[in-house]
Amino acid sequence: VDPRTSRQPPDNSPLQIFVKAKKKINDIFGEIEDYVKDAVEYMHEIEKLQDIVEKENVKKSAEFVGKVHGIRDVLSRDHMKVAFFGRTSNGKSSVINAMLRDKILPSGIGHTTNCFLQVEGSPSDEPYLVLEGSTEHCAVESVGQLAHALCKEKLSESQMVRVYWPRNRCLLLRDDVVFVDSPGVDVTPNLDEWIDKHCLDADVFVLVANAESTLMVTEKNFFHKVSTRLSKPNIFILNNRWDASATEPEFLDQVRRQHQERAVDFLVKELKVCTPKEAEERIFFISAKEVLQARLAEQGHTASTPLTEGFQNRYFEFQDFERKFEECISKSAVKTKFEQHSQRGKFIANELREILDDIYNGAQKLKDEKLKQKKDVNDKINYTEEQLIIITQEMKQKIHNMVEDVEQRVSKALNE
Ligand code: GTP
Ligand code: MG
């Protein structure tokens, strides 16, 4: 058991909704692939014997084999994608690291994220990264190296660097969650390009806000743009750096209420992406830095640091966020990704059934015709037999009569 993952509850995570659904739909497509292959083989067989299969239909069915294979291929690469946005230094990279329970992404001073970074699970034991437009695997051992590799390259802020991290080091990566970290929304004029390139297939968006200030126009604008491109995107708002509130306990409740109200208004009234009740499950007050520190210490990577007042509550709230996030992303991904596959699967199954029905009907017709022909022949034979019987009987009678006549004549002649 890997010590880095041993403390995580193994399989009661809501992510299993997606993992199990993926396995099940993959099994179903495995069966469909077998059926389609069998059907095509069968069509080729009877094609040789009888003229009841249309060439066009055989061709169409053979194409289904490739289509089903294609669906299985896409299915194996289907994942749950979460994208993090917010202003520079709000703690986007820190939140991702806290969720991954490891310092994977560079963060902090001198480590401003300057391009899109996608972290996904890799089956190999060694982490590596791949730059956009390249297939070369660059090995990375540590965050330092990763940061160095990212600085060395002249990357534009909308480019994507993929970080492949060993699946066995993190449950979220093992369960097919893909994380996208971004540069601050305040540093780019190219928000539209970002959305087109990196956001359209995201299942969940996380706005990492700074609890020490209020939601900014640049942050709001970005999500306004997102919600014009996607219908009701799933958005979570994390008020990060909530540990800062510990220094001013007298304002804590008041500040929290104010942030909460504004965030609810933003989701419900401005973006209209959820109801007020749903919004309550989407807004959290956390400290990514504390959670990461605590998790690293838990695993013995670093010495534990003194806890700030209220740490436990913030830690619980982070865990609460993680659970709600997992539920939301797995349900959303099952719906958006697998619904398409099952529609296409149903379409293929229906088409194939119609083709097989055609063949069955053709075969039935042929059988009926043959039966009819046989019956006609039989009828003829019966008629001939009957006629023969009649004729033979008549003949018998005639011969009998003739014999009698001859006998009579003979005896008459003899008498005479
Ligand atoms: P860019 O990549 O530059 O856009 O920033 P970012 O949003 O990724 O922020 P990053 O994670 O690099 O964090 C910026 C700084 O804030 C780092 O020094 C973090 O340690 C610190 N930080 C992050 N989260 C918290 C938090 O919850 N509390 C406190 N006190 N500091 C935090
Ligand atoms: Mg960053």
PDB file of N, CA and C and ligand atoms in Angstrom, residues 93 106 111 113 181-182, ligand 2:
ATOM      1  N   SER A  93      -3.070  26.796  -8.097  1.00  0.00           N
ATOM      2  CA  SER A  93      -2.133  25.664  -8.085  1.00  0.00           C
ATOM      3  C   SER A  93      -2.107  25.002  -6.705  1.00  0.00           C
ATOM      4  N   PRO A 106       4.025  23.677  -9.488  1.00  0.00           N
ATOM      5  CA  PRO A 106       4.764  24.779  -8.870  1.00  0.00           C
ATOM      6  C   PRO A 106       3.778  25.852  -8.407  1.00  0.00           C
ATOM      7  N   HIS A 111       6.796  31.233  -9.163  1.00  0.00           N
ATOM      8  CA  HIS A 111       6.210  30.060  -9.814  1.00  0.00           C
ATOM      9  C   HIS A 111       4.833  30.356 -10.364  1.00  0.00           C
ATOM     10  N   THR A 113       1.948  30.483 -12.616  1.00  0.00           N
ATOM     11  CA  THR A 113       1.600  29.576 -13.711  1.00  0.00           C
ATOM     12  C   THR A 113       1.474  30.410 -14.988  1.00  0.00           C
ATOM     13  N   ASP A 181      -4.927  23.440 -14.656  1.00  0.00           N
ATOM     14  CA  ASP A 181      -4.534  24.664 -13.962  1.00  0.00           C
ATOM     15  C   ASP A 181      -4.326  25.746 -15.021  1.00  0.00           C
ATOM     16  N   SER A 182      -4.619  26.991 -14.655  1.00  0.00           N
ATOM     17  CA  SER A 182      -4.544  28.062 -15.668  1.00  0.00           C
ATOM     18  C   SER A 182      -3.775  29.254 -15.126  1.00  0.00           C
TER      19      SER A 182
HETATM   20 MG    MG B   2      -0.569  28.798 -10.323  1.00  0.00          MG
END
